[in-house]
Short mmCIF file of C-alpha atoms in Angstrom, two decimals:
data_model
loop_
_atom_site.label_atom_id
_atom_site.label_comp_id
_atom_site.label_asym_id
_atom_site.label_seq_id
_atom_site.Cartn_x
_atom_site.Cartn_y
_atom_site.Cartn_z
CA UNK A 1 -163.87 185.04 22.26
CA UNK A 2 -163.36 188.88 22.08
CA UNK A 3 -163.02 189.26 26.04
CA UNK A 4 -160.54 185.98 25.83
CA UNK A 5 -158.78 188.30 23.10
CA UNK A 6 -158.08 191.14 25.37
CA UNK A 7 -156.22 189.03 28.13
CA UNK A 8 -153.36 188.31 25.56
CA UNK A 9 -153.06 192.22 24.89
CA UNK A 10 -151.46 191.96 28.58
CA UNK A 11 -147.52 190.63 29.59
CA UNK A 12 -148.51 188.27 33.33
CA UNK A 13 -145.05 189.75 34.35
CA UNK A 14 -147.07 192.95 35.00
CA UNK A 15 -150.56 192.80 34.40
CA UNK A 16 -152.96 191.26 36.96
CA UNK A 17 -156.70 190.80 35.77
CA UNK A 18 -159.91 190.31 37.80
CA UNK A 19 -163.05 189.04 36.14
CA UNK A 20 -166.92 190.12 37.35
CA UNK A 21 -170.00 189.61 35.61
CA UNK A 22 -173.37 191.14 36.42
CA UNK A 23 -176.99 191.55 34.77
CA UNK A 24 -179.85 192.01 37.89
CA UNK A 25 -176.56 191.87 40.53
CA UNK A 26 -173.08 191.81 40.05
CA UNK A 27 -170.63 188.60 41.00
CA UNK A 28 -166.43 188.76 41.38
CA UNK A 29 -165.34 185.70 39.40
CA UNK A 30 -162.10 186.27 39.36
CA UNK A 31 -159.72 188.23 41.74
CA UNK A 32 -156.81 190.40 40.29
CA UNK A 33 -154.28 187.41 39.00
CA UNK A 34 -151.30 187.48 37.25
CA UNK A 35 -152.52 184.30 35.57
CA UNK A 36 -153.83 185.44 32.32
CA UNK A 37 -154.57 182.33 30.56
CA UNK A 38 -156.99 181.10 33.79
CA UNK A 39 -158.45 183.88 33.13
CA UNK A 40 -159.37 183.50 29.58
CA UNK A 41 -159.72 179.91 30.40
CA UNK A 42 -162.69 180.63 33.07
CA UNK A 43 -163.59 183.72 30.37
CA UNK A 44 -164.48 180.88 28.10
CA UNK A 45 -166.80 178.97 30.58
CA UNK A 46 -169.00 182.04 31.23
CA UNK A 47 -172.53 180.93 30.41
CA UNK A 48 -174.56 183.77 28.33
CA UNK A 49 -175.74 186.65 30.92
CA UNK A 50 -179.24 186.23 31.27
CA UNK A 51 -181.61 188.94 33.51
CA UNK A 52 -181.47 192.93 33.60
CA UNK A 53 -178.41 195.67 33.67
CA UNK A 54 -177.41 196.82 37.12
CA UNK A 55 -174.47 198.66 35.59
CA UNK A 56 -173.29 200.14 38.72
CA UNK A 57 -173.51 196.77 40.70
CA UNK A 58 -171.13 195.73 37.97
CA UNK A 59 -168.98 198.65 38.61
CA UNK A 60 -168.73 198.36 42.67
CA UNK A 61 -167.88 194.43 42.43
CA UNK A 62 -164.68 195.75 39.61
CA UNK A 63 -164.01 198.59 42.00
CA UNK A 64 -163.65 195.67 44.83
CA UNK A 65 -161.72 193.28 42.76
CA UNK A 66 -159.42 196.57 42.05
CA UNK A 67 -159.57 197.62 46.01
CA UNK A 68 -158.93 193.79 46.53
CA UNK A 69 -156.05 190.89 47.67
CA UNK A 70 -153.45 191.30 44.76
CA UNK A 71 -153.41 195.36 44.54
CA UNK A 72 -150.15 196.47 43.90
CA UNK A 73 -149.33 200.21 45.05
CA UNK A 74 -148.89 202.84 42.72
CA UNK A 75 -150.31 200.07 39.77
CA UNK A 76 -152.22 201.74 37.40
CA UNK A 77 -156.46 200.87 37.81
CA UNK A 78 -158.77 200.03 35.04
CA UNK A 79 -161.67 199.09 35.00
CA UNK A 80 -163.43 197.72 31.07
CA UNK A 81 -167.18 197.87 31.25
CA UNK A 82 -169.05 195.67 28.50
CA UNK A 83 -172.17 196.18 27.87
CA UNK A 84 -174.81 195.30 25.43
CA UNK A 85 -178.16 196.78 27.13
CA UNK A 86 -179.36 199.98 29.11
CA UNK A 87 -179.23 200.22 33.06
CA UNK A 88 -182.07 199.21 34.69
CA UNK A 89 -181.32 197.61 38.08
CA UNK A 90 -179.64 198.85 40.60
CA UNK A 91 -178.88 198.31 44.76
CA UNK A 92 -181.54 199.89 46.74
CA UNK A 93 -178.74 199.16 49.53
CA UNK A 94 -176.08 201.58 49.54
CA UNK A 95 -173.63 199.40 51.57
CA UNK A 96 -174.07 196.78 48.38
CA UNK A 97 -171.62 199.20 46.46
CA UNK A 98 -168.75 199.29 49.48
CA UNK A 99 -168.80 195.83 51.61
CA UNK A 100 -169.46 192.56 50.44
CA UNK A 101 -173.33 193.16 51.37
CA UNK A 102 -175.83 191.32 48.83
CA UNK A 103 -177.77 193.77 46.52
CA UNK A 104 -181.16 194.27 47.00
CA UNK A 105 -182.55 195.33 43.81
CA UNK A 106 -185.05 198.37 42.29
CA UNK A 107 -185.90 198.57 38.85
CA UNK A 108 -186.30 201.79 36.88
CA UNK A 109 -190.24 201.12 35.48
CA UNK A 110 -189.17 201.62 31.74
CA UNK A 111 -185.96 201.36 29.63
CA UNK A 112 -184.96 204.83 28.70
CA UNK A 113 -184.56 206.05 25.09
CA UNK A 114 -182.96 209.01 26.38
CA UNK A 115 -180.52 210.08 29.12
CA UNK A 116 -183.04 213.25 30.25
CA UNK A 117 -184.79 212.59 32.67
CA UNK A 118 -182.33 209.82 33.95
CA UNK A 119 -183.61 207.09 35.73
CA UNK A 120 -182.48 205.66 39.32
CA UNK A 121 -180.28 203.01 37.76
CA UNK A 122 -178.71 205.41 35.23
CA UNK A 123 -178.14 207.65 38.04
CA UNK A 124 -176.87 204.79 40.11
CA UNK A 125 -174.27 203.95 37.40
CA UNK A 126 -172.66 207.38 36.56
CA UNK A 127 -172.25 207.46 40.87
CA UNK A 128 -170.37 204.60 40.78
CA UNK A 129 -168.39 205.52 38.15
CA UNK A 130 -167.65 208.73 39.62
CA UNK A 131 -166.63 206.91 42.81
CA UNK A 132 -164.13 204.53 40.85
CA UNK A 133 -162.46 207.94 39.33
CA UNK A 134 -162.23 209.02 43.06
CA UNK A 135 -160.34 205.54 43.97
CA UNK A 136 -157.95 206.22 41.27
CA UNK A 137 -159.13 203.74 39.00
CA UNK A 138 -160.06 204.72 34.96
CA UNK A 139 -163.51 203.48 33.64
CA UNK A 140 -163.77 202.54 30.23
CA UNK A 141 -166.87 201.61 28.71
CA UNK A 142 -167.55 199.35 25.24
CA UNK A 143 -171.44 198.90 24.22
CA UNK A 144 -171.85 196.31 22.24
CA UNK A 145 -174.37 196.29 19.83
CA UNK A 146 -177.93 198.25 18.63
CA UNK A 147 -179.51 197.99 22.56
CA UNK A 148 -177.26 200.66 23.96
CA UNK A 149 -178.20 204.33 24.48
CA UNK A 150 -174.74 205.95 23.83
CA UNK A 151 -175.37 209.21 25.99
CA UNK A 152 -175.80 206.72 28.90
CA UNK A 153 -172.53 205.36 28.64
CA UNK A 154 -170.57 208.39 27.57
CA UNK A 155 -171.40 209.60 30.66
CA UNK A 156 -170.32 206.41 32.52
CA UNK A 157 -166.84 206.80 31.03
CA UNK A 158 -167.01 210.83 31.10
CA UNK A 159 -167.66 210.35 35.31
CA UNK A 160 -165.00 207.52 35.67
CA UNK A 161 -162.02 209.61 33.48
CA UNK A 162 -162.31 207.03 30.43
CA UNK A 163 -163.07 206.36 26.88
CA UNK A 164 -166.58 205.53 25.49
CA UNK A 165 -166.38 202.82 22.59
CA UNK A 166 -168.98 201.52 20.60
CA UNK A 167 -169.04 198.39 18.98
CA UNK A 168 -172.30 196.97 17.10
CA UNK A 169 -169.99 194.17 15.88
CA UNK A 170 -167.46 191.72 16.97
CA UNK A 171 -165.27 192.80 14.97
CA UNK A 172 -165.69 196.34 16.62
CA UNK A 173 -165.61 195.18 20.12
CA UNK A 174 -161.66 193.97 19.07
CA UNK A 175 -160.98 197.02 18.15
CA UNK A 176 -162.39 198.63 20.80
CA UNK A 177 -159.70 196.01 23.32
CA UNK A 178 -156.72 197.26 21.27
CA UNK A 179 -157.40 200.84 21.92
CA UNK A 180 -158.15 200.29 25.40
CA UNK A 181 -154.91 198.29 26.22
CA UNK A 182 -153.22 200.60 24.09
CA UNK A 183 -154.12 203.37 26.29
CA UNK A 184 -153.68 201.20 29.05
CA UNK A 185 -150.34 200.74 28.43
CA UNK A 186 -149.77 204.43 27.56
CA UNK A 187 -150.58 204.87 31.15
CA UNK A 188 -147.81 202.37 32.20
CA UNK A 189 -145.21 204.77 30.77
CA UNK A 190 -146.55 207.88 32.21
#
């Protein structure tokens, strides 16, 4: 419902959306479309993600949906990252983050309660963040709920040149929609 909430926050005679999900890979579901209310209708069909976090799988399918058919020039880029666990998956095969290659996946051996040491997939994620900032798109990040570790994705949104917001609740993760499409559109105006 929340995720169906941010696609009104968006005018179709502008905005373009693209829809991913991931948990041990990532999948486009959606390419960028003008069509906002398919895309909160297919939004609403999602089945419950079920499996690990490769964060930065999730990252490099947004990137693509960004780099994909419907890319306007000079359009301002974002990419929303939800999250409600802790990377730890991630593409032992580089190419899975640039081409349309299938990810092999590695697992980090335990979920981190700190970001030091980082693990591969932590690692993994703030690379792919930083390579999103480097394509000129913004990375914002919302962890939702108590499974999060907060330094992990302050740094995801710190590499990709966007906003960290936490949300335990529902009611947070709204919030946490209006101020990124508030600074989204702040960045329309620029």
């Amino acid at each position: 419902d929340n995720a169906q909430y941010f696609t009104t926050l968006f005018n179709s005679s502008y905005d373009k959306i693209g829809l991913a999900t991931y948990s041990t890979t990532a999948s486009t579901i959606t390419g960028l479309s003008s069509s906002l209310s398919g895309v909160s209708s297919t939004i609403g069909g999602l089945a419950a993600p079920n499996g690990s976090t490769n964060i930065a799988h999730g990252i490099a399918t947004g990137k693509k949906i960004l780099d994909g058919t419907g890319k306007r020039a000079n359009a301002v880029r974002v990419l929303v990252l939800l999250t409600d666990g802790i990377p730890n998956y991630y593409c032992t095969n580089s190419s899975a983050y640039t081409s349309s290659s299938s990810c092999s996946t590695g697992s980090s051996a335990t979920s981190p309660t700190s970001c030091s040491p980082a693990t591969t997939a932590m690692t993994h994620a703030w690379n792919q963040a930083t390579a999103a900032k480097n394509a000129d798109i913004t990375v914002y990040v919302i962890g939702l709920g108590d499974g999060v570790l907060d330094c992990v994705l302050q740094q995801i949104a710190d590499n990709g040149g966007g906003l960290y917001y936490k949300a335990p609740t529902p009611a947070q993760l709204d919030e946490a929609f209006d101020a990124i499409a508030e600074q989204t559109h702040i960045a329309l105006v620029k």
